[in-house]
Amino acid sequence: FAAHNALYSAFEAASKMPASEKRNALMTAAAAGLLRMCKNKECGAALVKSGQFKKMMQAALANPDNEELAEHMMNMAALLASNPANIAKMVADGAIEDIIALAKQHPLNEKILAAATKALGLLGNSEENIMRIIRAGGAEVVVEVSLARVNVS
């Protein structure tokens, strides 16, 4: 996991830089690399278990102008949620609320909304989690995806 740790360290260092295009590009590149690495279930599980995924989502939320980062993070959320072993930790870390908040920051980006819907569908594996999704406004996100698809057709 040396490459995983190096990419996460690069992401974290970039997130502490003053706001700039260079900072956005570095964060986005590191997130893209970690997204590719998360296709390995063990690597993805380590990102969730360590709390690094939570920190990355918080960084994406703190940078609403970086839409490409939001796309990578939402795709990462859907990928990580596809592993049932990650769900409890993701939910405990507030992933449901973070996913919904990030989707609401980018209401016109179909890629983000579609990945959010996929992630929420996977995280909604219990009545308790479904109620969390509803309370956090997840139903609105699903409706936005539906409306976007209708408007495209």
PDB file of C-alpha atoms in Angstrom:
ATOM      1  CA  PHE A   1       0.000   0.000   0.000  1.00  0.00           C
ATOM      2  CA  ALA A   2       3.003   2.299  -0.345  1.00  0.00           C
ATOM      3  CA  ALA A   3       1.611   3.911  -3.510  1.00  0.00           C
ATOM      4  CA  HIS A   4      -1.777   4.358  -1.825  1.00  0.00           C
ATOM      5  CA  ASN A   5      -0.156   6.087   1.156  1.00  0.00           C
ATOM      6  CA  ALA A   6       1.980   8.292  -1.110  1.00  0.00           C
ATOM      7  CA  LEU A   7      -1.063   9.393  -3.123  1.00  0.00           C
ATOM      8  CA  TYR A   8      -3.070  10.090   0.005  1.00  0.00           C
ATOM      9  CA  SER A   9      -0.169  12.102   1.453  1.00  0.00           C
ATOM     10  CA  ALA A  10      -0.003  14.106  -1.787  1.00  0.00           C
ATOM     11  CA  PHE A  11      -3.763  14.737  -1.611  1.00  0.00           C
ATOM     12  CA  GLU A  12      -3.536  15.836   2.018  1.00  0.00           C
ATOM     13  CA  ALA A  13      -0.554  18.129   1.363  1.00  0.00           C
ATOM     14  CA  ALA A  14      -2.283  19.706  -1.632  1.00  0.00           C
ATOM     15  CA  SER A  15      -5.471  20.276   0.362  1.00  0.00           C
ATOM     16  CA  LYS A  16      -3.477  22.423   2.805  1.00  0.00           C
ATOM     17  CA  MET A  17      -2.116  24.693   0.075  1.00  0.00           C
ATOM     18  CA  PRO A  18      -3.699  28.114  -0.537  1.00  0.00           C
ATOM     19  CA  ALA A  19      -6.602  27.977  -2.984  1.00  0.00           C
ATOM     20  CA  SER A  20      -5.328  27.972  -6.579  1.00  0.00           C
ATOM     21  CA  GLU A  21      -5.639  26.139  -9.876  1.00  0.00           C
ATOM     22  CA  LYS A  22      -2.438  24.242  -9.041  1.00  0.00           C
ATOM     23  CA  ARG A  23      -3.940  23.077  -5.728  1.00  0.00           C
ATOM     24  CA  ASN A  24      -7.124  21.940  -7.493  1.00  0.00           C
ATOM     25  CA  ALA A  25      -5.106  20.083 -10.131  1.00  0.00           C
ATOM     26  CA  LEU A  26      -2.945  18.315  -7.527  1.00  0.00           C
ATOM     27  CA  MET A  27      -5.935  17.271  -5.398  1.00  0.00           C
ATOM     28  CA  THR A  28      -7.790  16.069  -8.483  1.00  0.00           C
ATOM     29  CA  ALA A  29      -4.816  14.072  -9.779  1.00  0.00           C
ATOM     30  CA  ALA A  30      -4.250  12.398  -6.401  1.00  0.00           C
ATOM     31  CA  ALA A  31      -7.967  11.581  -6.074  1.00  0.00           C
ATOM     32  CA  ALA A  32      -7.996  10.131  -9.613  1.00  0.00           C
ATOM     33  CA  GLY A  33      -5.043   7.891  -8.754  1.00  0.00           C
ATOM     34  CA  LEU A  34      -6.656   6.734  -5.518  1.00  0.00           C
ATOM     35  CA  LEU A  35      -9.912   6.054  -7.356  1.00  0.00           C
ATOM     36  CA  ARG A  36      -8.042   3.725  -9.726  1.00  0.00           C
ATOM     37  CA  MET A  37      -6.327   2.029  -6.788  1.00  0.00           C
ATOM     38  CA  CYS A  38      -9.665   1.527  -4.994  1.00  0.00           C
ATOM     39  CA  LYS A  39     -10.645  -0.971  -7.677  1.00  0.00           C
ATOM     40  CA  ASN A  40      -8.552  -3.284  -5.501  1.00  0.00           C
ATOM     41  CA  LYS A  41     -10.940  -4.128  -2.631  1.00  0.00           C
ATOM     42  CA  GLU A  42      -8.185  -4.278  -0.016  1.00  0.00           C
ATOM     43  CA  CYS A  43      -6.879  -0.863  -1.001  1.00  0.00           C
ATOM     44  CA  GLY A  44     -10.390   0.603  -0.923  1.00  0.00           C
ATOM     45  CA  ALA A  45     -11.099  -1.001   2.437  1.00  0.00           C
ATOM     46  CA  ALA A  46      -7.880   0.487   3.850  1.00  0.00           C
ATOM     47  CA  LEU A  47      -8.923   3.954   2.636  1.00  0.00           C
ATOM     48  CA  VAL A  48     -12.276   3.608   4.409  1.00  0.00           C
ATOM     49  CA  LYS A  49     -10.985   1.942   7.580  1.00  0.00           C
ATOM     50  CA  SER A  50      -8.227   4.543   8.082  1.00  0.00           C
ATOM     51  CA  GLY A  51     -10.671   7.456   7.800  1.00  0.00           C
ATOM     52  CA  GLN A  52      -8.831   8.776   4.741  1.00  0.00           C
ATOM     53  CA  PHE A  53     -11.942   8.532   2.535  1.00  0.00           C
ATOM     54  CA  LYS A  54     -13.877  10.640   5.065  1.00  0.00           C
ATOM     55  CA  LYS A  55     -11.127  13.292   5.050  1.00  0.00           C
ATOM     56  CA  MET A  56     -11.085  13.342   1.242  1.00  0.00           C
ATOM     57  CA  MET A  57     -14.858  13.815   1.111  1.00  0.00           C
ATOM     58  CA  GLN A  58     -14.546  16.688   3.571  1.00  0.00           C
ATOM     59  CA  ALA A  59     -11.867  18.259   1.359  1.00  0.00           C
ATOM     60  CA  ALA A  60     -14.116  17.930  -1.705  1.00  0.00           C
ATOM     61  CA  LEU A  61     -16.978  19.564   0.212  1.00  0.00           C
ATOM     62  CA  ALA A  62     -14.666  22.409   1.255  1.00  0.00           C
ATOM     63  CA  ASN A  63     -13.756  23.014  -2.425  1.00  0.00           C
ATOM     64  CA  PRO A  64     -17.083  23.326  -4.261  1.00  0.00           C
ATOM     65  CA  ASP A  65     -15.407  25.010  -7.241  1.00  0.00           C
ATOM     66  CA  ASN A  66     -13.399  21.842  -7.991  1.00  0.00           C
ATOM     67  CA  GLU A  67     -16.054  19.892  -9.889  1.00  0.00           C
ATOM     68  CA  GLU A  68     -13.621  17.322 -11.260  1.00  0.00           C
ATOM     69  CA  LEU A  69     -12.546  16.442  -7.712  1.00  0.00           C
ATOM     70  CA  ALA A  70     -16.223  16.061  -6.767  1.00  0.00           C
ATOM     71  CA  GLU A  71     -16.715  13.672  -9.712  1.00  0.00           C
ATOM     72  CA  HIS A  72     -13.767  11.515  -8.632  1.00  0.00           C
ATOM     73  CA  MET A  73     -14.892  11.479  -5.013  1.00  0.00           C
ATOM     74  CA  MET A  74     -18.462  10.557  -5.896  1.00  0.00           C
ATOM     75  CA  ASN A  75     -17.245   7.745  -8.146  1.00  0.00           C
ATOM     76  CA  MET A  76     -14.984   6.620  -5.301  1.00  0.00           C
ATOM     77  CA  ALA A  77     -17.953   6.656  -2.897  1.00  0.00           C
ATOM     78  CA  ALA A  78     -19.962   4.424  -5.251  1.00  0.00           C
ATOM     79  CA  LEU A  79     -17.011   2.074  -5.778  1.00  0.00           C
ATOM     80  CA  LEU A  80     -16.247   1.797  -2.061  1.00  0.00           C
ATOM     81  CA  ALA A  81     -19.918   1.266  -1.185  1.00  0.00           C
ATOM     82  CA  SER A  82     -20.025  -1.637  -3.646  1.00  0.00           C
ATOM     83  CA  ASN A  83     -17.928  -3.596  -1.116  1.00  0.00           C
ATOM     84  CA  PRO A  84     -20.343  -4.633   1.682  1.00  0.00           C
ATOM     85  CA  ALA A  85     -17.417  -4.732   4.129  1.00  0.00           C
ATOM     86  CA  ASN A  86     -17.047  -0.928   3.818  1.00  0.00           C
ATOM     87  CA  ILE A  87     -20.673   0.068   4.379  1.00  0.00           C
ATOM     88  CA  ALA A  88     -20.865   0.173   8.188  1.00  0.00           C
ATOM     89  CA  LYS A  89     -17.699   2.296   8.522  1.00  0.00           C
ATOM     90  CA  MET A  90     -18.756   4.597   5.679  1.00  0.00           C
ATOM     91  CA  VAL A  91     -22.163   5.175   7.263  1.00  0.00           C
ATOM     92  CA  ALA A  92     -20.603   5.679  10.712  1.00  0.00           C
ATOM     93  CA  ASP A  93     -18.219   8.250   9.188  1.00  0.00           C
ATOM     94  CA  GLY A  94     -21.135  10.231   7.726  1.00  0.00           C
ATOM     95  CA  ALA A  95     -20.743   9.163   4.095  1.00  0.00           C
ATOM     96  CA  ILE A  96     -24.503   9.348   3.490  1.00  0.00           C
ATOM     97  CA  GLU A  97     -24.643  12.986   4.537  1.00  0.00           C
ATOM     98  CA  ASP A  98     -21.385  13.853   2.744  1.00  0.00           C
ATOM     99  CA  ILE A  99     -22.539  12.245  -0.513  1.00  0.00           C
ATOM    100  CA  ILE A 100     -25.824  14.142  -0.415  1.00  0.00           C
ATOM    101  CA  ALA A 101     -24.114  17.438   0.456  1.00  0.00           C
ATOM    102  CA  LEU A 102     -21.591  17.000  -2.374  1.00  0.00           C
ATOM    103  CA  ALA A 103     -24.361  16.150  -4.852  1.00  0.00           C
ATOM    104  CA  LYS A 104     -26.290  19.259  -3.796  1.00  0.00           C
ATOM    105  CA  GLN A 105     -23.182  21.387  -4.438  1.00  0.00           C
ATOM    106  CA  HIS A 106     -23.240  20.188  -8.069  1.00  0.00           C
ATOM    107  CA  PRO A 107     -26.939  19.852  -8.961  1.00  0.00           C
ATOM    108  CA  LEU A 108     -26.365  20.173 -12.719  1.00  0.00           C
ATOM    109  CA  ASN A 109     -23.585  17.584 -13.032  1.00  0.00           C
ATOM    110  CA  GLU A 110     -25.192  14.339 -14.181  1.00  0.00           C
ATOM    111  CA  LYS A 111     -22.045  12.266 -13.518  1.00  0.00           C
ATOM    112  CA  ILE A 112     -21.989  13.373  -9.881  1.00  0.00           C
ATOM    113  CA  LEU A 113     -25.730  12.873  -9.433  1.00  0.00           C
ATOM    114  CA  ALA A 114     -25.672   9.410 -11.039  1.00  0.00           C
ATOM    115  CA  ALA A 115     -22.722   8.267  -8.887  1.00  0.00           C
ATOM    116  CA  ALA A 116     -24.438   9.712  -5.795  1.00  0.00           C
ATOM    117  CA  THR A 117     -27.596   7.764  -6.570  1.00  0.00           C
ATOM    118  CA  LYS A 118     -25.570   4.569  -7.020  1.00  0.00           C
ATOM    119  CA  ALA A 119     -23.654   5.111  -3.770  1.00  0.00           C
ATOM    120  CA  LEU A 120     -26.813   5.915  -1.799  1.00  0.00           C
ATOM    121  CA  GLY A 121     -28.534   2.838  -3.231  1.00  0.00           C
ATOM    122  CA  LEU A 122     -25.666   0.676  -1.994  1.00  0.00           C
ATOM    123  CA  LEU A 123     -25.473   2.396   1.407  1.00  0.00           C
ATOM    124  CA  GLY A 124     -29.251   2.073   1.869  1.00  0.00           C
ATOM    125  CA  ASN A 125     -28.889  -1.561   2.897  1.00  0.00           C
ATOM    126  CA  SER A 126     -31.025  -1.265   6.028  1.00  0.00           C
ATOM    127  CA  GLU A 127     -34.150   0.561   7.142  1.00  0.00           C
ATOM    128  CA  GLU A 128     -32.010   2.710   9.458  1.00  0.00           C
ATOM    129  CA  ASN A 129     -29.695   3.735   6.598  1.00  0.00           C
ATOM    130  CA  ILE A 130     -32.646   4.432   4.297  1.00  0.00           C
ATOM    131  CA  MET A 131     -34.125   6.724   6.944  1.00  0.00           C
ATOM    132  CA  ARG A 132     -30.753   8.531   7.208  1.00  0.00           C
ATOM    133  CA  ILE A 133     -30.751   9.016   3.444  1.00  0.00           C
ATOM    134  CA  ILE A 134     -34.275  10.442   3.518  1.00  0.00           C
ATOM    135  CA  ARG A 135     -33.564  12.729   6.507  1.00  0.00           C
ATOM    136  CA  ALA A 136     -30.421  14.071   4.826  1.00  0.00           C
ATOM    137  CA  GLY A 137     -32.286  14.955   1.616  1.00  0.00           C
ATOM    138  CA  GLY A 138     -31.262  11.982  -0.499  1.00  0.00           C
ATOM    139  CA  ALA A 139     -34.680  11.715  -2.111  1.00  0.00           C
ATOM    140  CA  GLU A 140     -34.115  15.158  -3.678  1.00  0.00           C
ATOM    141  CA  VAL A 141     -30.861  13.942  -5.238  1.00  0.00           C
ATOM    142  CA  VAL A 142     -32.620  10.945  -6.797  1.00  0.00           C
ATOM    143  CA  VAL A 143     -35.351  13.231  -8.167  1.00  0.00           C
ATOM    144  CA  GLU A 144     -32.677  15.557  -9.646  1.00  0.00           C
ATOM    145  CA  VAL A 145     -31.143  12.580 -11.481  1.00  0.00           C
ATOM    146  CA  SER A 146     -34.554  11.583 -12.821  1.00  0.00           C
ATOM    147  CA  LEU A 147     -35.286  15.124 -13.974  1.00  0.00           C
ATOM    148  CA  ALA A 148     -31.881  15.441 -15.627  1.00  0.00           C
ATOM    149  CA  ARG A 149     -32.485  12.234 -17.581  1.00  0.00           C
ATOM    150  CA  VAL A 150     -35.936  13.414 -18.676  1.00  0.00           C
ATOM    151  CA  ASN A 151     -34.551  16.772 -19.806  1.00  0.00           C
ATOM    152  CA  VAL A 152     -31.785  15.084 -21.813  1.00  0.00           C
ATOM    153  CA  SER A 153     -34.155  12.771 -23.723  1.00  0.00           C
TER     154      SER A 153
END
